[in-house]
Coordinates of C-alpha atoms in Angstrom, one line a residue:
X13 CA 29.6 55.9 -49.1
X14 CA 28.6 55.3 -52.6
X15 CA 28.8 51.8 -52.2
X16 CA 26.6 51.7 -49.2
X17 CA 24.0 53.8 -50.6
X18 CA 24.1 51.6 -53.5
X19 CA 23.5 48.5 -51.2
X20 CA 20.7 50.1 -49.3
X21 CA 18.5 51.0 -52.4
X22 CA 19.1 47.5 -53.7
X23 CA 17.5 45.7 -50.4
X24 CA 14.8 48.3 -50.8
X25 CA 14.2 47.0 -54.5
X26 CA 14.8 43.3 -53.5
X27 CA 12.0 43.7 -50.8
X28 CA 9.8 45.3 -53.1
X29 CA 10.4 42.5 -55.4
X30 CA 9.4 39.6 -52.9
X31 CA 6.5 41.6 -51.9
X32 CA 5.6 42.2 -55.6
X33 CA 6.2 38.5 -56.5
X34 CA 3.5 37.8 -53.7
X35 CA 1.1 40.5 -54.7
X36 CA 1.5 38.5 -58.3
X37 CA 0.6 35.2 -56.7
X38 CA -2.4 36.9 -55.3
X39 CA -3.1 38.6 -58.4
X40 CA -3.1 35.6 -60.4
X41 CA -5.3 33.6 -57.9
X42 CA -7.8 36.6 -57.7
X43 CA -7.8 37.0 -61.5
X44 CA -8.5 33.2 -61.8
X45 CA -11.4 33.5 -59.6
X46 CA -12.8 36.8 -61.8
X47 CA -11.9 35.8 -65.2
X48 CA -15.4 34.7 -66.2
X49 CA -16.0 38.7 -65.2
X50 CA -13.3 40.0 -67.3
X51 CA -14.4 37.7 -70.2
X52 CA -18.0 39.2 -70.1
X53 CA -16.3 42.6 -70.4
X54 CA -13.4 42.4 -73.1
X55 CA -13.5 46.1 -73.4
X56 CA -12.6 46.8 -70.2
X57 CA -8.9 47.6 -71.0
X58 CA -7.4 50.9 -69.7
X59 CA -5.7 53.2 -71.6
X60 CA -2.1 54.2 -70.1
X61 CA -3.3 57.8 -69.7
X62 CA -6.1 56.5 -67.7
X63 CA -4.0 54.7 -65.5
X64 CA -1.5 57.6 -65.2
X65 CA -4.5 59.9 -64.3
X66 CA -5.7 57.3 -61.8
X67 CA -2.3 57.0 -60.0
X68 CA -2.6 60.3 -58.7
X69 CA -3.3 59.7 -54.8
X70 CA -5.7 62.5 -54.7
X71 CA -7.9 62.3 -57.8
X72 CA -7.7 58.3 -57.1
X73 CA -9.0 59.0 -53.2
X74 CA -11.8 61.5 -54.2
X75 CA -13.0 59.2 -56.9
X76 CA -13.3 56.4 -54.5
X77 CA -14.6 58.2 -52.0
X78 CA -17.4 59.4 -53.9
X79 CA -18.0 55.9 -55.3
X80 CA -18.2 54.4 -52.1
X81 CA -20.6 57.0 -50.8
X82 CA -22.8 57.0 -53.6
X83 CA -23.0 53.1 -53.4
X84 CA -23.9 53.0 -49.6
X85 CA -26.7 55.9 -50.4
X86 CA -27.7 53.7 -53.2
X87 CA -28.0 50.8 -51.1
X88 CA -29.6 52.6 -48.3
X89 CA -32.3 53.9 -50.6
X90 CA -33.1 50.5 -52.2
X91 CA -33.3 48.6 -48.9
X92 CA -35.6 51.4 -47.7
X93 CA -38.0 51.0 -50.8
X94 CA -37.8 47.1 -50.0
X95 CA -38.8 47.7 -46.5
X96 CA -41.8 49.7 -47.7
X97 CA -42.8 47.2 -50.0
X98 CA -42.5 44.7 -47.7
X99 CA -45.0 46.7 -45.1
X100 CA -47.5 47.4 -47.8
X101 CA -47.5 44.0 -49.3
X102 CA -48.1 42.7 -45.5
X103 CA -50.7 45.3 -45.0
X104 CA -52.5 44.4 -48.2
X105 CA -52.3 41.1 -47.5
X106 CA -53.8 41.4 -44.0
X107 CA -56.7 43.6 -45.3
X108 CA -57.3 41.2 -48.0
X109 CA -58.1 38.5 -45.5
X110 CA -59.7 40.4 -43.0
X111 CA -62.3 41.5 -45.6
X112 CA -62.7 38.0 -46.9
X113 CA -63.6 37.0 -43.4
X114 CA -66.0 39.8 -42.8
X115 CA -68.0 40.8 -46.0
X116 CA -70.5 43.8 -46.0
X117 CA -74.2 44.1 -46.7
X118 CA -75.2 45.8 -49.9
X119 CA -79.0 47.1 -49.8
X120 CA -80.9 47.4 -53.2
X121 CA -84.5 48.2 -54.0
X122 CA -85.9 46.2 -56.6
X123 CA -89.3 47.7 -58.1
X124 CA -92.3 45.6 -58.9
X125 CA -95.4 45.7 -60.5
X126 CA -97.4 43.5 -58.0
X127 CA -96.4 41.0 -55.3
X128 CA -97.2 37.5 -54.9
X129 CA -100.0 37.4 -52.6
X130 CA -98.7 36.8 -48.8
X131 CA -100.3 34.3 -46.6
X132 CA -101.8 36.1 -43.7
X133 CA -102.3 33.6 -40.9
X134 CA -104.6 34.3 -38.3
X135 CA -105.1 32.6 -34.5
X136 CA -108.6 33.9 -33.2
X137 CA -108.5 31.3 -30.5
X138 CA -112.4 31.8 -29.2
X139 CA -113.1 34.7 -31.6
X140 CA -115.5 34.9 -34.4
X141 CA -114.2 35.8 -37.8
X142 CA -117.1 38.3 -38.9
X143 CA -115.8 39.7 -42.4
X144 CA -113.2 39.8 -44.9
X145 CA -113.2 41.8 -47.6
X146 CA -111.0 43.2 -50.5
X147 CA -110.9 47.0 -51.3
X148 CA -109.0 49.5 -52.9
X149 CA -107.4 52.7 -51.6
X150 CA -109.8 53.3 -48.5
X151 CA -112.4 51.3 -46.3
X152 CA -116.0 52.5 -46.8
X153 CA -118.1 53.4 -43.4
X154 CA -118.9 50.4 -41.3
X155 CA -122.5 48.8 -41.7
X156 CA -123.9 46.8 -38.8
X157 CA -120.1 46.6 -37.2
X158 CA -120.3 43.4 -34.9
X159 CA -122.3 41.3 -37.0
X160 CA -121.4 38.6 -39.7
X161 CA -121.3 40.1 -43.2
X162 CA -120.5 38.9 -46.6
X163 CA -116.7 37.8 -47.1
X164 CA -114.8 37.5 -50.7
X165 CA -111.5 36.4 -49.1
X166 CA -109.8 33.1 -49.9
X167 CA -109.3 31.6 -46.3
X168 CA -107.7 28.0 -45.9
X169 CA -108.1 26.7 -42.1
X170 CA -105.3 24.9 -41.0
X171 CA -104.8 22.7 -37.6
X172 CA -101.5 21.7 -36.7
X173 CA -99.2 21.4 -33.4
X174 CA -97.4 24.1 -32.4
X175 CA -93.6 24.0 -32.0
X176 CA -92.9 25.6 -29.2
X177 CA -96.2 25.1 -27.1
X178 CA -95.4 21.6 -26.0
X179 CA -97.6 19.9 -28.6
X180 CA -100.8 22.4 -27.9
X181 CA -103.1 22.0 -31.0
X182 CA -103.6 25.6 -33.0
X183 CA -106.1 26.5 -35.2
X184 CA -104.9 28.8 -38.1
X185 CA -107.2 30.6 -40.5
X186 CA -104.9 31.5 -43.4
X187 CA -105.9 34.6 -45.7
X188 CA -104.5 35.0 -49.4
X189 CA -103.3 38.6 -48.8
X190 CA -103.1 41.6 -51.5
X191 CA -101.1 41.6 -54.5
X192 CA -102.1 44.6 -56.5
X193 CA -99.7 47.1 -54.8
X194 CA -100.1 49.9 -57.8
X195 CA -104.0 50.2 -57.1
X196 CA -103.6 50.0 -53.2
X197 CA -105.3 46.6 -52.8
X198 CA -105.9 45.8 -49.3
X199 CA -107.9 43.3 -47.0
X200 CA -110.2 44.6 -44.0
X201 CA -110.9 41.9 -41.7
X202 CA -113.2 41.6 -38.3
X203 CA -113.8 39.7 -35.4
X204 CA -115.8 39.6 -32.5
X205 CA -114.9 38.0 -29.0
X206 CA -117.6 37.6 -26.6
X207 CA -115.6 36.4 -24.0
X208 CA -114.2 39.0 -21.6
X209 CA -112.3 36.8 -19.0
X210 CA -109.0 37.7 -20.2
X211 CA -106.9 40.5 -18.7
X212 CA -105.6 41.6 -22.2
X213 CA -107.7 41.0 -25.6
X214 CA -105.3 40.8 -28.9
X215 CA -105.3 38.5 -31.8
X216 CA -102.0 37.2 -32.9
X217 CA -101.3 36.8 -36.8
X218 CA -98.2 35.5 -38.8
X219 CA -97.4 36.9 -42.1
X220 CA -95.2 34.6 -44.8
X221 CA -94.2 35.2 -48.3
X222 CA -96.2 33.3 -50.7
X223 CA -99.8 31.9 -50.1
X224 CA -99.6 29.4 -52.9
X225 CA -96.7 27.5 -50.8
X226 CA -99.5 26.8 -48.7
X227 CA -102.2 25.6 -51.0
X228 CA -99.6 23.4 -53.0
X229 CA -98.0 22.0 -50.1
X230 CA -98.4 18.1 -49.4
X231 CA -98.6 18.5 -45.9
X232 CA -100.0 21.9 -44.9
X233 CA -99.7 21.1 -41.1
X234 CA -95.8 20.8 -41.5
X235 CA -95.9 23.6 -43.7
X236 CA -97.4 25.8 -40.8
X237 CA -94.9 24.3 -38.2
X238 CA -92.2 25.5 -40.2
X239 CA -93.5 29.0 -40.7
X240 CA -93.9 29.3 -37.2
X241 CA -90.4 28.5 -36.5
X242 CA -89.1 30.9 -39.2
X243 CA -91.2 34.0 -39.1
X244 CA -92.3 36.1 -36.0
X245 CA -95.7 36.8 -34.5
X246 CA -97.5 40.1 -34.2
X247 CA -100.5 41.0 -32.5
X248 CA -103.6 43.7 -32.8
X249 CA -105.7 44.7 -30.1
X250 CA -109.5 44.8 -29.5
X251 CA -111.5 48.0 -29.6
X252 CA -109.0 49.4 -32.3
X253 CA -108.6 49.3 -35.9
X254 CA -105.1 48.2 -36.7
X255 CA -103.6 49.2 -40.1
X256 CA -100.5 47.2 -41.3
X257 CA -98.6 48.2 -44.1
X258 CA -96.5 45.4 -45.2
X259 CA -92.9 45.6 -46.9
X260 CA -90.4 42.5 -48.3
X261 CA -87.1 41.7 -47.4
X262 CA -85.2 39.3 -49.0
X263 CA -82.0 38.5 -47.5
X264 CA -78.9 36.3 -49.3
X265 CA -76.4 34.8 -47.2
X266 CA -73.5 32.5 -48.3
X267 CA -75.6 29.6 -48.4
X268 CA -79.0 30.3 -48.4
X269 CA -81.8 33.0 -49.0
X270 CA -84.2 34.2 -46.2
X271 CA -87.4 36.0 -46.7
X272 CA -89.0 38.3 -43.7
X273 CA -91.9 40.8 -43.7
X274 CA -91.2 44.2 -42.0
X275 CA -94.4 46.0 -41.2
X276 CA -95.6 49.7 -40.2
X277 CA -98.8 49.7 -37.9
X278 CA -100.9 52.3 -36.8
X279 CA -103.8 52.1 -34.6
X280 CA -107.2 54.3 -34.4
X281 CA -109.7 53.9 -31.8
X282 CA -113.1 52.2 -32.7
X283 CA -116.0 54.3 -31.4
X284 CA -118.5 51.5 -30.6
X285 CA -122.3 52.3 -31.4
X286 CA -123.5 49.1 -30.2
X287 CA -126.3 48.9 -27.7
X288 CA -125.8 48.2 -24.2
X289 CA -126.4 44.9 -23.8
X290 CA -124.2 44.1 -27.0
X291 CA -121.3 45.8 -25.9
X292 CA -119.9 42.8 -24.2
X293 CA -118.6 41.5 -27.5
X294 CA -115.2 42.9 -28.3
X295 CA -114.5 43.8 -31.7
X296 CA -111.4 43.4 -33.7
X297 CA -110.4 45.4 -36.8
X298 CA -107.1 44.9 -38.9
X299 CA -106.5 46.0 -42.2
X300 CA -103.4 44.6 -44.5
X301 CA -101.8 46.8 -47.0
X302 CA -98.4 46.6 -48.9
X303 CA -96.5 50.2 -48.2
X304 CA -94.8 50.6 -51.7
X305 CA -94.0 48.7 -54.8
X306 CA -90.3 47.7 -53.7
X307 CA -88.6 44.7 -52.5
X308 CA -85.7 45.4 -50.4
X309 CA -82.5 43.1 -51.4
X310 CA -79.8 42.5 -48.9
X311 CA -76.7 40.7 -50.2
X312 CA -73.4 39.8 -48.2
X313 CA -70.6 41.2 -50.9
X314 CA -66.9 40.5 -50.2
X315 CA -65.1 43.7 -50.8
X316 CA -61.6 42.4 -51.1
X317 CA -60.1 43.0 -54.3
X318 CA -57.4 40.0 -55.2
X319 CA -55.9 42.3 -58.2
X320 CA -54.9 44.9 -56.0
X321 CA -53.1 42.3 -53.5
X322 CA -51.6 40.6 -56.8
X323 CA -50.1 43.8 -57.6
X324 CA -48.6 45.2 -54.2
X325 CA -46.9 41.8 -54.5
X326 CA -45.8 41.9 -58.0
X327 CA -44.3 45.6 -56.8
X328 CA -42.5 44.0 -53.9
X329 CA -40.9 41.0 -55.9
X330 CA -39.9 43.7 -58.6
X331 CA -38.2 45.5 -55.6
X332 CA -36.2 42.6 -54.3
X333 CA -35.1 41.7 -57.8
X334 CA -33.9 45.5 -58.3
X335 CA -31.9 45.2 -54.7
X336 CA -30.5 41.9 -56.0
X337 CA -29.5 43.4 -59.4
X338 CA -28.0 46.4 -58.0
X339 CA -26.2 44.1 -55.4
X340 CA -24.7 42.4 -58.1
X341 CA -23.6 45.2 -60.3
X342 CA -21.9 46.5 -57.0
X343 CA -19.5 43.5 -56.4
X344 CA -18.9 43.6 -60.0
X345 CA -17.7 47.4 -59.7
X346 CA -15.9 46.5 -56.8
X347 CA -13.9 43.7 -58.4
X348 CA -13.2 45.8 -61.2
X349 CA -12.0 48.3 -59.1
X350 CA -9.6 45.9 -57.4
X351 CA -8.5 44.5 -60.5
X352 CA -7.4 48.4 -61.9
X353 CA -5.8 48.7 -58.6
X354 CA -3.8 45.4 -58.8
X355 CA -2.9 46.3 -62.8
X356 CA -1.5 49.8 -61.7
X357 CA 0.4 48.4 -58.7
X358 CA 2.1 45.9 -61.0
X359 CA 2.8 48.5 -63.7
X360 CA 4.5 50.6 -61.0
X361 CA 6.6 47.6 -59.8
X362 CA 7.7 46.7 -63.3
X363 CA 8.8 50.2 -64.1
X364 CA 11.1 50.3 -60.9
X365 CA 12.3 47.0 -61.6
X366 CA 13.1 48.2 -65.4
X367 CA 15.0 51.3 -64.0
X368 CA 17.1 49.2 -61.5
X369 CA 18.5 47.1 -64.3

């Protein structure tokens, strides 16, 4: 009986030795692969008390379980933060490209002491210019309306062919407009039209930014053609006094700058006191004045901020770097735990072999 019992543990020890030899070979191969990691951490020697303490099955299991759970939770948190950073970076880049393609308008008002005299192009047709006078603040009572009177305006006659009327000849009387907005300078113009064959009686006019552009132009006809292409036309009716208050708007685009006039007009009926035989002449009255001493400037502004997009991208790449660094540390910790486990197993087998001898 004793001989049988002695042979049985010997075979078990022999099997353990054979299994220990295989594990020793795998441990040797594993340590050869992770030799660099051990050289980086020369102080990773574990004392015998720590090994004995860690060899306790319950403590070893609890520590390993807690560490594994902690690692999984940290990995999940880092992956979640990386996903949020990636989503935020994508949204920021998308908003940046959208704002870059669609700039917004910025409106500012620039106060001036006086304006450059605008050009007022009048197209009287068969009507006759009776008078053109400069006044300030208000207009005095009319004297002998319907008769030619003295004028003090600078007027330039230009004949050209209209760009939209099949090469029809047009005659424009271009008046130098008011400039002293602080003193409320205004221009009062009268026309008379004795032809009553039309269904509607109205005269056409056009405003452009600077009267000196016409006088300094080498080809005034071509200048008026270009103005008619780029500026709008307005009308004022006979039998009324039309008061036009002008405002200037400058629009700056991506490549060029445009100038346009905006106007507010008020109409007052004219009480014709002419004798009956002379009432067949239709009278036209128009007043031009600046509304206020401000120029409205409209600019296209790109609100996209490249620095905010760059900051978001930097945060995204930092999150990626942090995840990669954490993954590296996790792998190192797993390798270290594996080495400790193999070392403890080897020590246990050595103790059993020593007791057997």
